mmCIF file of C-alpha atoms and ligand atoms in Angstrom:
data_model
loop_
_atom_site.group_PDB
_atom_site.id
_atom_site.type_symbol
_atom_site.label_atom_id
_atom_site.label_comp_id
_atom_site.label_asym_id
_atom_site.label_seq_id
_atom_site.Cartn_x
_atom_site.Cartn_y
_atom_site.Cartn_z
ATOM 1 C CA MET F 1411 34.198 13.079 -5.467
ATOM 2 C CA ALA F 1412 30.791 14.236 -6.667
ATOM 3 C CA MET F 1413 29.056 11.683 -8.800
ATOM 4 C CA ASP F 1414 27.125 12.205 -11.943
ATOM 5 C CA GLN F 1415 23.504 11.011 -11.898
ATOM 6 C CA THR F 1416 23.946 8.464 -14.645
ATOM 7 C CA VAL F 1417 27.517 7.462 -15.332
ATOM 8 C CA ILE F 1418 30.608 7.583 -13.181
ATOM 9 C CA ASN F 1419 32.975 4.977 -14.477
ATOM 10 C CA GLY F 1420 32.572 5.515 -18.166
ATOM 11 C CA LYS F 1421 30.813 2.174 -18.652
ATOM 12 C CA GLY F 1422 27.422 3.283 -17.335
ATOM 13 C CA LYS F 1423 27.251 0.388 -14.871
ATOM 14 C CA ILE F 1424 27.071 2.434 -11.698
ATOM 15 C CA ARG F 1425 24.559 5.122 -10.871
ATOM 16 C CA SER F 1426 24.403 7.397 -7.896
ATOM 17 C CA THR F 1427 21.358 7.242 -5.685
ATOM 18 C CA LEU F 1428 19.113 10.183 -4.997
ATOM 19 C CA LYS F 1429 20.890 12.802 -2.939
ATOM 20 C CA GLY F 1430 20.374 12.827 0.818
ATOM 21 C CA GLU F 1431 18.082 15.842 0.696
ATOM 22 C CA PHE F 1432 15.448 13.749 -1.103
ATOM 23 C CA TYR F 1433 14.982 11.912 2.185
ATOM 24 C CA THR F 1434 15.249 14.851 4.588
ATOM 25 C CA SER F 1435 13.676 17.840 2.873
ATOM 26 C CA PRO F 1436 10.119 18.771 3.906
ATOM 27 C CA VAL F 1437 9.879 20.742 0.654
ATOM 28 C CA ILE F 1438 10.572 17.644 -1.463
ATOM 29 C CA PHE F 1439 8.233 15.601 0.741
ATOM 30 C CA ASP F 1440 5.441 18.138 0.095
ATOM 31 C CA LEU F 1441 6.195 18.018 -3.612
ATOM 32 C CA GLU F 1442 5.876 14.218 -3.576
ATOM 33 C CA LYS F 1443 2.579 14.479 -1.705
ATOM 34 C CA LYS F 1444 1.281 16.892 -4.300
ATOM 35 C CA GLU F 1445 2.681 15.327 -7.463
ATOM 36 C CA ILE F 1446 2.685 11.612 -6.571
ATOM 37 C CA PHE F 1447 0.315 10.803 -3.724
ATOM 38 C CA SER F 1448 -2.404 13.290 -4.701
ATOM 39 C CA LYS F 1449 -2.434 11.996 -8.254
ATOM 40 C CA SER F 1450 -2.124 8.229 -7.748
ATOM 41 C CA TRP F 1451 -4.671 5.635 -6.769
ATOM 42 C CA LEU F 1452 -4.017 4.775 -3.112
ATOM 43 C CA PHE F 1453 -4.951 1.513 -1.419
ATOM 44 C CA VAL F 1454 -7.010 2.029 1.755
ATOM 45 C CA GLY F 1455 -8.899 -1.184 2.608
ATOM 46 C CA TYR F 1456 -10.913 -4.146 1.384
ATOM 47 C CA GLU F 1457 -14.315 -4.191 -0.226
ATOM 48 C CA TYR F 1458 -15.579 -7.006 2.016
ATOM 49 C CA GLU F 1459 -15.229 -4.717 5.043
ATOM 50 C CA VAL F 1460 -18.020 -2.543 3.618
ATOM 51 C CA ALA F 1461 -20.111 -5.158 1.834
ATOM 52 C CA ASP F 1462 -23.561 -4.134 3.155
ATOM 53 C CA PRO F 1463 -25.459 -0.836 2.822
ATOM 54 C CA GLY F 1464 -24.639 1.366 5.808
ATOM 55 C CA GLN F 1465 -21.317 -0.323 6.562
ATOM 56 C CA TYR F 1466 -18.473 2.133 6.823
ATOM 57 C CA LEU F 1467 -14.800 2.329 7.596
ATOM 58 C CA THR F 1468 -12.593 5.301 8.325
ATOM 59 C CA THR F 1469 -8.965 5.866 7.531
ATOM 60 C CA LYS F 1470 -6.412 8.628 7.365
ATOM 61 C CA VAL F 1471 -4.530 9.193 4.159
ATOM 62 C CA GLN F 1472 -2.738 12.211 2.713
ATOM 63 C CA GLY F 1473 -3.401 14.004 6.004
ATOM 64 C CA GLU F 1474 -7.173 13.714 5.454
ATOM 65 C CA ASN F 1475 -9.724 11.849 7.556
ATOM 66 C CA ILE F 1476 -11.670 9.659 5.163
ATOM 67 C CA LEU F 1477 -15.060 7.989 5.525
ATOM 68 C CA ILE F 1478 -15.840 5.101 3.181
ATOM 69 C CA VAL F 1479 -19.467 4.020 3.240
ATOM 70 C CA ARG F 1480 -21.750 1.791 1.180
ATOM 71 C CA GLY F 1481 -24.975 3.585 0.256
ATOM 72 C CA LYS F 1482 -28.520 2.257 0.369
ATOM 73 C CA ASP F 1483 -28.131 2.043 -3.416
ATOM 74 C CA HIS F 1484 -25.162 -0.358 -2.775
ATOM 75 C CA VAL F 1485 -22.710 2.148 -4.267
ATOM 76 C CA LEU F 1486 -19.458 2.487 -2.338
ATOM 77 C CA ARG F 1487 -18.388 6.107 -1.828
ATOM 78 C CA ALA F 1488 -15.592 7.939 -0.035
ATOM 79 C CA PHE F 1489 -15.985 11.330 1.634
ATOM 80 C CA LEU F 1490 -13.783 13.660 3.592
ATOM 81 C CA ASN F 1491 -14.794 12.752 7.151
ATOM 82 C CA ALA F 1492 -15.377 16.392 8.120
ATOM 83 C CA CYS F 1493 -18.674 18.106 8.845
ATOM 84 C CA ARG F 1494 -19.580 20.962 6.505
ATOM 85 C CA HIS F 1495 -20.855 23.022 9.459
ATOM 86 C CA ARG F 1496 -17.806 23.656 11.612
ATOM 87 C CA GLY F 1497 -15.568 20.812 10.521
ATOM 88 C CA ALA F 1498 -15.986 18.195 13.268
ATOM 89 C CA THR F 1499 -14.961 14.617 12.480
ATOM 90 C CA LEU F 1500 -18.193 12.822 11.636
ATOM 91 C CA CYS F 1501 -17.278 9.194 12.348
ATOM 92 C CA SER F 1502 -14.511 8.470 14.863
ATOM 93 C CA GLU F 1503 -14.856 4.684 14.980
ATOM 94 C CA SER F 1504 -12.616 2.733 12.619
ATOM 95 C CA SER F 1505 -15.637 0.842 11.280
ATOM 96 C CA GLY F 1506 -19.343 0.374 11.899
ATOM 97 C CA LYS F 1507 -22.809 0.378 10.395
ATOM 98 C CA THR F 1508 -25.258 3.271 10.251
ATOM 99 C CA GLY F 1509 -28.396 4.432 8.464
ATOM 100 C CA ILE F 1510 -27.416 8.089 8.527
ATOM 101 C CA ILE F 1511 -24.220 10.020 9.124
ATOM 102 C CA ARG F 1512 -24.813 12.292 12.105
ATOM 103 C CA CYS F 1513 -22.277 14.830 13.287
ATOM 104 C CA PRO F 1514 -21.654 14.452 17.022
ATOM 105 C CA TYR F 1515 -21.217 18.204 17.532
ATOM 106 C CA HIS F 1516 -24.486 19.978 16.517
ATOM 107 C CA SER F 1517 -26.229 16.970 14.947
ATOM 108 C CA TRP F 1518 -26.238 17.913 11.308
ATOM 109 C CA SER F 1519 -27.105 14.750 9.421
ATOM 110 C CA TYR F 1520 -26.063 13.430 6.027
ATOM 111 C CA GLY F 1521 -27.385 10.601 3.877
ATOM 112 C CA LEU F 1522 -25.105 7.688 3.003
ATOM 113 C CA ASP F 1523 -24.763 9.371 -0.397
ATOM 114 C CA GLY F 1524 -23.226 12.404 1.319
ATOM 115 C CA SER F 1525 -26.183 14.762 0.856
ATOM 116 C CA LEU F 1526 -27.044 17.086 3.726
ATOM 117 C CA ARG F 1527 -30.389 15.903 5.137
ATOM 118 C CA GLY F 1528 -30.970 17.662 8.430
ATOM 119 C CA VAL F 1529 -29.881 20.867 10.147
ATOM 120 C CA PRO F 1530 -31.427 21.208 13.631
ATOM 121 C CA LYS F 1531 -33.002 24.535 14.648
ATOM 122 C CA SER F 1532 -32.463 26.107 11.262
ATOM 123 C CA SER F 1533 -35.991 27.001 10.230
ATOM 124 C CA GLU F 1534 -34.872 30.200 8.513
ATOM 125 C CA CYS F 1535 -32.336 28.594 6.211
ATOM 126 C CA HIS F 1536 -33.210 24.902 6.370
ATOM 127 C CA GLU F 1537 -34.522 24.756 2.817
ATOM 128 C CA GLU F 1538 -31.522 26.614 1.505
ATOM 129 C CA LEU F 1539 -29.123 24.121 3.103
ATOM 130 C CA VAL F 1540 -30.728 20.723 2.970
ATOM 131 C CA ASN F 1541 -30.511 18.565 -0.156
ATOM 132 C CA ASN F 1542 -28.499 21.302 -1.789
ATOM 133 C CA ASP F 1543 -25.465 19.860 -3.618
ATOM 134 C CA THR F 1544 -23.327 22.685 -2.325
ATOM 135 C CA TYR F 1545 -23.476 21.569 1.315
ATOM 136 C CA GLY F 1546 -23.118 17.823 0.982
ATOM 137 C CA LEU F 1547 -20.002 15.963 2.040
ATOM 138 C CA GLU F 1548 -16.903 16.401 -0.072
ATOM 139 C CA GLU F 1549 -16.510 13.254 -2.175
ATOM 140 C CA VAL F 1550 -13.217 11.558 -3.051
ATOM 141 C CA HIS F 1551 -12.797 9.335 -6.138
ATOM 142 C CA LEU F 1552 -13.098 5.671 -5.185
ATOM 143 C CA GLN F 1553 -12.693 2.519 -7.247
ATOM 144 C CA THR F 1554 -12.277 -1.121 -6.415
ATOM 145 C CA TRP F 1555 -9.705 -3.437 -7.961
ATOM 146 C CA HIS F 1556 -9.376 -7.130 -7.059
ATOM 147 C CA GLY F 1557 -11.453 -6.587 -3.896
ATOM 148 C CA MET F 1558 -9.241 -3.726 -2.751
ATOM 149 C CA ILE F 1559 -10.493 -0.146 -2.271
ATOM 150 C CA TRP F 1560 -8.447 2.612 -3.901
ATOM 151 C CA LEU F 1561 -8.864 6.381 -3.562
ATOM 152 C CA ASN F 1562 -7.611 9.173 -5.741
ATOM 153 C CA PHE F 1563 -7.459 12.793 -4.594
ATOM 154 C CA SER F 1564 -6.967 14.421 -7.967
ATOM 155 C CA GLU F 1565 -9.836 16.153 -9.753
ATOM 156 C CA ASN F 1566 -9.431 14.103 -12.910
ATOM 157 C CA PRO F 1567 -7.688 10.872 -11.936
ATOM 158 C CA GLU F 1568 -5.836 8.748 -14.417
ATOM 159 C CA SER F 1569 -7.560 5.443 -15.040
ATOM 160 C CA LEU F 1570 -7.154 2.944 -12.233
ATOM 161 C CA GLU F 1571 -6.367 0.208 -14.743
ATOM 162 C CA GLN F 1572 -3.709 2.391 -16.311
ATOM 163 C CA GLN F 1573 -1.912 2.631 -12.971
ATOM 164 C CA LEU F 1574 -2.498 -0.854 -11.564
ATOM 165 C CA ASP F 1575 -2.971 -3.312 -14.443
ATOM 166 C CA THR F 1576 0.050 -1.834 -16.200
ATOM 167 C CA GLN F 1577 2.182 -2.818 -13.220
ATOM 168 C CA ILE F 1578 0.681 -6.320 -13.095
ATOM 169 C CA MET F 1579 1.543 -6.649 -16.794
ATOM 170 C CA GLU F 1580 5.107 -5.508 -16.143
ATOM 171 C CA ARG F 1581 5.434 -8.075 -13.362
ATOM 172 C CA PHE F 1582 3.748 -11.088 -14.981
ATOM 173 C CA GLY F 1583 3.494 -10.304 -18.684
ATOM 174 C CA GLU F 1584 -0.246 -11.089 -18.376
ATOM 175 C CA LEU F 1585 -3.126 -10.444 -15.948
ATOM 176 C CA GLU F 1586 -4.313 -14.019 -15.286
ATOM 177 C CA THR F 1587 -1.702 -15.204 -12.768
ATOM 178 C CA PHE F 1588 -2.458 -12.405 -10.316
ATOM 179 C CA ALA F 1589 -6.221 -12.871 -10.778
ATOM 180 C CA ARG F 1590 -5.961 -16.587 -9.887
ATOM 181 C CA TYR F 1591 -5.205 -15.673 -6.252
ATOM 182 C CA GLN F 1592 -8.788 -14.320 -6.084
ATOM 183 C CA ILE F 1593 -8.064 -11.617 -3.520
ATOM 184 C CA PRO F 1594 -11.765 -10.553 -3.371
ATOM 185 C CA THR F 1595 -12.606 -13.937 -1.793
ATOM 186 C CA LEU F 1596 -9.888 -13.706 0.898
ATOM 187 C CA ARG F 1597 -10.143 -12.156 4.361
ATOM 188 C CA VAL F 1598 -7.576 -10.523 6.634
ATOM 189 C CA ALA F 1599 -6.671 -12.978 9.400
ATOM 190 C CA HIS F 1600 -3.921 -10.841 10.883
ATOM 191 C CA SER F 1601 -2.703 -7.273 10.493
ATOM 192 C CA LYS F 1602 0.321 -5.431 11.852
ATOM 193 C CA GLU F 1603 1.180 -1.764 11.795
ATOM 194 C CA TYR F 1604 4.826 -0.678 11.734
ATOM 195 C CA ASP F 1605 5.955 2.827 12.602
ATOM 196 C CA VAL F 1606 9.103 3.201 10.516
ATOM 197 C CA LYS F 1607 11.448 6.131 11.028
ATOM 198 C CA ALA F 1608 12.274 6.326 7.355
ATOM 199 C CA ASN F 1609 11.215 8.192 4.266
ATOM 200 C CA TRP F 1610 8.660 6.235 2.189
ATOM 201 C CA LYS F 1611 11.088 5.967 -0.751
ATOM 202 C CA ILE F 1612 13.679 4.099 1.321
ATOM 203 C CA ILE F 1613 11.016 1.485 2.087
ATOM 204 C CA VAL F 1614 10.084 1.145 -1.590
ATOM 205 C CA GLU F 1615 13.745 0.990 -2.662
ATOM 206 C CA ASN F 1616 14.389 -1.756 -0.128
ATOM 207 C CA PHE F 1617 11.569 -3.852 -1.541
ATOM 208 C CA GLN F 1618 12.855 -3.307 -5.084
ATOM 209 C CA GLU F 1619 16.133 -5.113 -4.511
ATOM 210 C CA CYS F 1620 17.256 -8.399 -2.985
ATOM 211 C CA TYR F 1621 20.915 -7.413 -2.768
ATOM 212 C CA HIS F 1622 20.378 -7.195 1.006
ATOM 213 C CA CYS F 1623 18.529 -10.515 1.341
ATOM 214 C CA SER F 1624 21.494 -12.742 2.215
ATOM 215 C CA ALA F 1625 22.784 -10.219 4.761
ATOM 216 C CA ILE F 1626 19.625 -9.533 6.760
ATOM 217 C CA HIS F 1627 16.968 -12.164 5.974
ATOM 218 C CA PRO F 1628 18.140 -15.592 7.247
ATOM 219 C CA GLU F 1629 14.602 -16.996 7.452
ATOM 220 C CA LEU F 1630 13.507 -15.676 4.064
ATOM 221 C CA THR F 1631 16.593 -16.913 2.242
ATOM 222 C CA ALA F 1632 16.208 -20.306 3.947
ATOM 223 C CA ALA F 1633 12.648 -20.473 2.622
ATOM 224 C CA LEU F 1634 13.525 -19.121 -0.836
ATOM 225 C CA PRO F 1635 17.131 -20.197 -1.531
ATOM 226 C CA GLU F 1636 17.440 -18.301 -4.803
ATOM 227 C CA PHE F 1637 17.129 -15.037 -2.849
ATOM 228 C CA LYS F 1638 20.636 -15.732 -1.500
ATOM 229 C CA SER F 1639 22.032 -14.749 -4.879
ATOM 230 C CA GLY F 1640 20.765 -11.218 -4.421
ATOM 231 C CA ILE F 1641 18.690 -11.443 -7.550
ATOM 232 C CA GLY F 1642 15.156 -11.309 -6.231
ATOM 233 C CA THR F 1643 12.442 -12.463 -8.556
ATOM 234 C CA GLN F 1644 10.243 -9.510 -7.597
ATOM 235 C CA ASN F 1645 10.971 -7.754 -10.795
ATOM 236 C CA GLN F 1646 11.634 -10.480 -13.306
ATOM 237 C CA VAL F 1647 8.717 -10.829 -15.665
ATOM 238 C CA GLY F 1648 6.555 -13.818 -14.837
ATOM 239 C CA LEU F 1649 9.004 -15.454 -12.444
ATOM 240 C CA GLY F 1650 8.270 -16.570 -8.908
ATOM 241 C CA ALA F 1651 10.791 -17.832 -6.356
ATOM 242 C CA SER F 1652 10.704 -21.569 -5.640
ATOM 243 C CA PHE F 1653 10.359 -22.830 -2.091
ATOM 244 C CA ASN F 1654 13.231 -24.687 -0.467
ATOM 245 C CA GLU F 1655 12.575 -28.389 -1.070
ATOM 246 C CA ASN F 1656 12.171 -29.012 2.685
ATOM 247 C CA LEU F 1657 9.509 -26.344 2.996
ATOM 248 C CA GLU F 1658 5.881 -27.485 3.208
ATOM 249 C CA ALA F 1659 4.456 -23.967 3.449
ATOM 250 C CA PHE F 1660 5.561 -20.328 3.490
ATOM 251 C CA SER F 1661 5.819 -20.182 7.283
ATOM 252 C CA ILE F 1662 8.515 -19.732 9.915
ATOM 253 C CA SER F 1663 8.574 -23.427 10.822
ATOM 254 C CA GLY F 1664 8.289 -24.405 7.172
ATOM 255 C CA LYS F 1665 5.377 -26.601 8.164
ATOM 256 C CA GLY F 1666 1.780 -26.333 7.062
ATOM 257 C CA ASN F 1667 -0.900 -28.310 5.328
ATOM 258 C CA ARG F 1668 -3.408 -25.749 4.181
ATOM 259 C CA PRO F 1669 -4.693 -26.401 0.658
ATOM 260 C CA MET F 1670 -3.765 -24.030 -2.135
ATOM 261 C CA LEU F 1671 -6.048 -21.036 -2.644
ATOM 262 C CA LYS F 1672 -9.017 -22.111 -4.734
ATOM 263 C CA GLY F 1673 -8.263 -20.442 -8.045
ATOM 264 C CA LEU F 1674 -4.661 -21.609 -8.292
ATOM 265 C CA LEU F 1675 -3.231 -24.047 -10.816
ATOM 266 C CA PRO F 1676 -0.721 -26.834 -10.054
ATOM 267 C CA GLU F 1677 2.087 -24.678 -11.466
ATOM 268 C CA ASP F 1678 1.411 -22.005 -8.825
ATOM 269 C CA ASP F 1679 2.319 -24.428 -6.042
ATOM 270 C CA ARG F 1680 5.514 -23.889 -4.029
ATOM 271 C CA LEU F 1681 6.113 -20.442 -5.499
ATOM 272 C CA TYR F 1682 6.379 -16.998 -3.980
ATOM 273 C CA PHE F 1683 5.700 -13.889 -6.056
ATOM 274 C CA GLY F 1684 6.544 -10.436 -4.725
ATOM 275 C CA MET F 1685 5.612 -7.255 -6.503
ATOM 276 C CA THR F 1686 5.632 -3.543 -5.968
ATOM 277 C CA ILE F 1687 2.684 -1.445 -7.014
ATOM 278 C CA ILE F 1688 4.065 2.054 -7.261
ATOM 279 C CA PRO F 1689 3.812 4.289 -5.381
ATOM 280 C CA HIS F 1690 2.993 2.639 -2.068
ATOM 281 C CA VAL F 1691 1.878 -1.014 -2.143
ATOM 282 C CA PHE F 1692 3.654 -4.374 -2.085
ATOM 283 C CA ILE F 1693 1.768 -7.603 -2.728
ATOM 284 C CA ASN F 1694 3.197 -11.029 -1.900
ATOM 285 C CA LEU F 1695 1.512 -14.123 -3.305
ATOM 286 C CA THR F 1696 2.020 -17.555 -1.763
ATOM 287 C CA PRO F 1697 0.059 -20.769 -2.431
ATOM 288 C CA ASP F 1698 -2.130 -20.529 0.690
ATOM 289 C CA HIS F 1699 -2.110 -16.826 1.606
ATOM 290 C CA VAL F 1700 -1.547 -13.329 0.294
ATOM 291 C CA ILE F 1701 0.296 -10.552 2.119
ATOM 292 C CA THR F 1702 -0.238 -6.877 1.368
ATOM 293 C CA HIS F 1703 1.802 -3.913 2.531
ATOM 294 C CA ARG F 1704 0.731 -0.305 2.208
ATOM 295 C CA ILE F 1705 3.011 2.575 3.080
ATOM 296 C CA ILE F 1706 1.423 5.709 4.491
ATOM 297 C CA PRO F 1707 3.989 8.531 4.327
ATOM 298 C CA ILE F 1708 3.732 10.659 7.472
ATOM 299 C CA SER F 1709 6.660 13.030 7.068
ATOM 300 C CA GLU F 1710 9.991 13.172 5.243
ATOM 301 C CA ASP F 1711 11.526 10.809 7.813
ATOM 302 C CA ARG F 1712 8.595 8.724 9.029
ATOM 303 C CA SER F 1713 6.147 6.274 7.451
ATOM 304 C CA ILE F 1714 3.485 3.923 8.732
ATOM 305 C CA VAL F 1715 3.390 0.521 7.048
ATOM 306 C CA ILE F 1716 0.287 -1.641 7.416
ATOM 307 C CA CYS F 1717 0.822 -5.305 6.620
ATOM 308 C CA ASP F 1718 -2.150 -7.664 6.198
ATOM 309 C CA TRP F 1719 -2.136 -11.457 5.934
ATOM 310 C CA LEU F 1720 -5.131 -12.753 3.947
ATOM 311 C CA PHE F 1721 -6.431 -16.315 3.897
ATOM 312 C CA ASP F 1722 -9.354 -18.300 2.538
ATOM 313 C CA PRO F 1723 -12.290 -17.721 4.958
ATOM 314 C CA GLU F 1724 -13.146 -21.439 4.768
ATOM 315 C CA GLU F 1725 -9.746 -22.218 6.268
ATOM 316 C CA MET F 1726 -10.166 -19.436 8.837
ATOM 317 C CA ALA F 1727 -13.459 -20.983 9.996
ATOM 318 C CA LYS F 1728 -11.767 -24.275 10.914
ATOM 319 C CA PRO F 1729 -11.272 -24.699 14.678
ATOM 320 C CA ASP F 1730 -7.551 -25.401 14.327
ATOM 321 C CA PHE F 1731 -6.843 -22.430 12.032
ATOM 322 C CA ASP F 1732 -3.790 -20.528 13.221
ATOM 323 C CA PRO F 1733 -2.161 -18.000 10.891
ATOM 324 C CA MET F 1734 0.723 -17.124 13.223
ATOM 325 C CA ASP F 1735 3.261 -19.587 11.833
ATOM 326 C CA ALA F 1736 2.809 -17.933 8.435
ATOM 327 C CA VAL F 1737 2.583 -14.416 9.910
ATOM 328 C CA GLU F 1738 5.844 -14.805 11.800
ATOM 329 C CA LEU F 1739 7.898 -15.361 8.646
ATOM 330 C CA PHE F 1740 7.044 -12.084 6.946
ATOM 331 C CA HIS F 1741 6.804 -10.238 10.261
ATOM 332 C CA ARG F 1742 10.492 -11.032 10.782
ATOM 333 C CA VAL F 1743 11.258 -9.966 7.220
ATOM 334 C CA ASN F 1744 9.396 -6.706 7.867
ATOM 335 C CA GLU F 1745 11.295 -6.005 11.072
ATOM 336 C CA GLN F 1746 14.607 -6.748 9.387
ATOM 337 C CA ASP F 1747 13.754 -4.566 6.405
ATOM 338 C CA PHE F 1748 12.448 -1.642 8.419
ATOM 339 C CA GLU F 1749 15.437 -1.670 10.758
ATOM 340 C CA ALA F 1750 17.711 -1.516 7.705
ATOM 341 C CA CYS F 1751 15.626 1.348 6.298
ATOM 342 C CA GLN F 1752 16.161 3.217 9.579
ATOM 343 C CA TRP F 1753 19.933 2.622 9.389
ATOM 344 C CA CYS F 1754 19.892 4.525 6.122
ATOM 345 C CA GLN F 1755 17.474 7.268 7.153
ATOM 346 C CA GLU F 1756 19.737 8.169 10.097
ATOM 347 C CA ASN F 1757 22.455 9.294 7.684
ATOM 348 C CA MET F 1758 20.461 10.904 4.926
ATOM 349 C CA GLY F 1759 21.374 14.311 6.377
ATOM 350 C CA SER F 1760 25.056 13.380 6.681
ATOM 351 C CA ARG F 1761 27.754 15.109 4.667
ATOM 352 C CA ALA F 1762 28.670 11.598 3.509
ATOM 353 C CA TYR F 1763 25.397 11.393 1.585
ATOM 354 C CA LYS F 1764 25.174 14.962 0.334
ATOM 355 C CA ASN F 1765 25.668 13.806 -3.250
ATOM 356 C CA GLY F 1766 23.927 10.491 -2.746
ATOM 357 C CA GLY F 1767 25.297 6.973 -2.549
ATOM 358 C CA ILE F 1768 26.047 4.348 -5.169
ATOM 359 C CA LEU F 1769 23.749 1.853 -6.859
ATOM 360 C CA VAL F 1770 25.226 -1.342 -8.259
ATOM 361 C CA PRO F 1771 23.785 -3.027 -11.375
ATOM 362 C CA ILE F 1772 21.921 -5.698 -9.366
ATOM 363 C CA GLU F 1773 19.777 -2.851 -8.000
ATOM 364 C CA HIS F 1774 18.676 -1.577 -11.391
ATOM 365 C CA HIS F 1775 14.987 -1.590 -10.457
ATOM 366 C CA VAL F 1776 15.727 0.993 -7.789
ATOM 367 C CA SER F 1777 17.130 3.124 -10.563
ATOM 368 C CA LYS F 1778 13.833 2.838 -12.437
ATOM 369 C CA PHE F 1779 12.007 3.949 -9.316
ATOM 370 C CA TYR F 1780 14.253 7.034 -9.062
ATOM 371 C CA ASP F 1781 13.335 7.942 -12.630
ATOM 372 C CA TYR F 1782 9.652 7.660 -11.748
ATOM 373 C CA VAL F 1783 10.012 9.883 -8.670
ATOM 374 C CA LEU F 1784 12.167 12.504 -10.379
ATOM 375 C CA GLU F 1785 9.923 12.699 -13.401
ATOM 376 C CA SER F 1786 6.773 12.872 -11.252
ATOM 377 C CA ILE F 1787 8.030 15.785 -9.186
ATOM 378 C CA GLY F 1788 9.558 17.605 -12.150
ATOM 379 C CA MET F 1789 13.171 17.259 -10.965
ATOM 380 C CA LYS F 1790 14.606 15.071 -13.724
ATOM 381 C CA ASP F 1791 17.736 17.120 -13.759
ATOM 382 C CA ALA F 1792 18.304 17.073 -9.992
HETATM 383 S S1 FES A 230 -19.622 20.685 13.343
HETATM 384 FE FE1 FES A 230 -20.969 19.212 12.635
HETATM 385 S S2 FES A 230 -22.894 19.855 13.199
HETATM 386 FE FE2 FES A 230 -21.572 21.386 13.897
HETATM 387 FE FE1 FE2 A 231 14.130 -7.254 2.493
#
């Protein structure tokens, strides 16, 4: 029986999911790239990685090679990492430090502000090219927020605060709790990249509900017993999940004696906060470390997820510092989640899912996410 988008049992308690084609159609994927990912602020790295003039990092997002570099004027800028001459990638290393950006192909050179500075053997048109705004590197909007670097590909981006602080407010009801974790002071101690054979939305939906927690996350539900109920605290205003009373730290062994992060208050102890920052970031706050996830959609049925574990650099400098006990807990959660996402992706093209599946009330935040996607891509009536 085909299901209506909003009500099927007359009480409005059950909603159908998005139809299978939303997870298999390259046309819808392109629409999402254009209407969601090209218009949203996207998380690409940390400010500390490019703290000094000349420091750069490269990344690939929205199918574009990106170069992020701090200028001699200390301003952080992002450019398309493509030479204006014949298009060669300018910087191939993932990070480094340089005084000038020189193309490896014919040696055109650009200042750290993106301006074209040198064109070898071009005496006849050198003046016309060099220091002419028209031939500098193509700049991409960049802003920082809590030590994180965000890019926006639209010509006139919405305010970064409008996108990000609004979601912090929805999660906490205020901005202070999140700020206490002082992400700008933390450093990545460990990072993992997951190649997930699933549409980006399946990964977001999974993080939006804890209905699956008792079935697939034995370690997580042991650490956070209230997750067994299926009502995750990710989306309940201001609430964190309390640690199991036997747990000393948010780690696979449950052991640990790192101090709380410096800005935290006694009431932040022994709590886990998870949150989604639409469209592509999850942030997990624990007393002694922070975990970030960013989803990079690759195609309609594949996404890369980069997960970083951040700690206080003072702790990292200690000879006995070892993040792996903490890393292992969420690494297992990630593997469990992404495997489940792949179970679903496999059948998105099935006749069984032609009209979508069924959401139960406990998953109501997924429903909110559907509204966001459908509205963004102009398919509210799909
Ligand atoms: S492509 Fe860069 S100098 Fe020719
Ligand atoms: Fe999960």
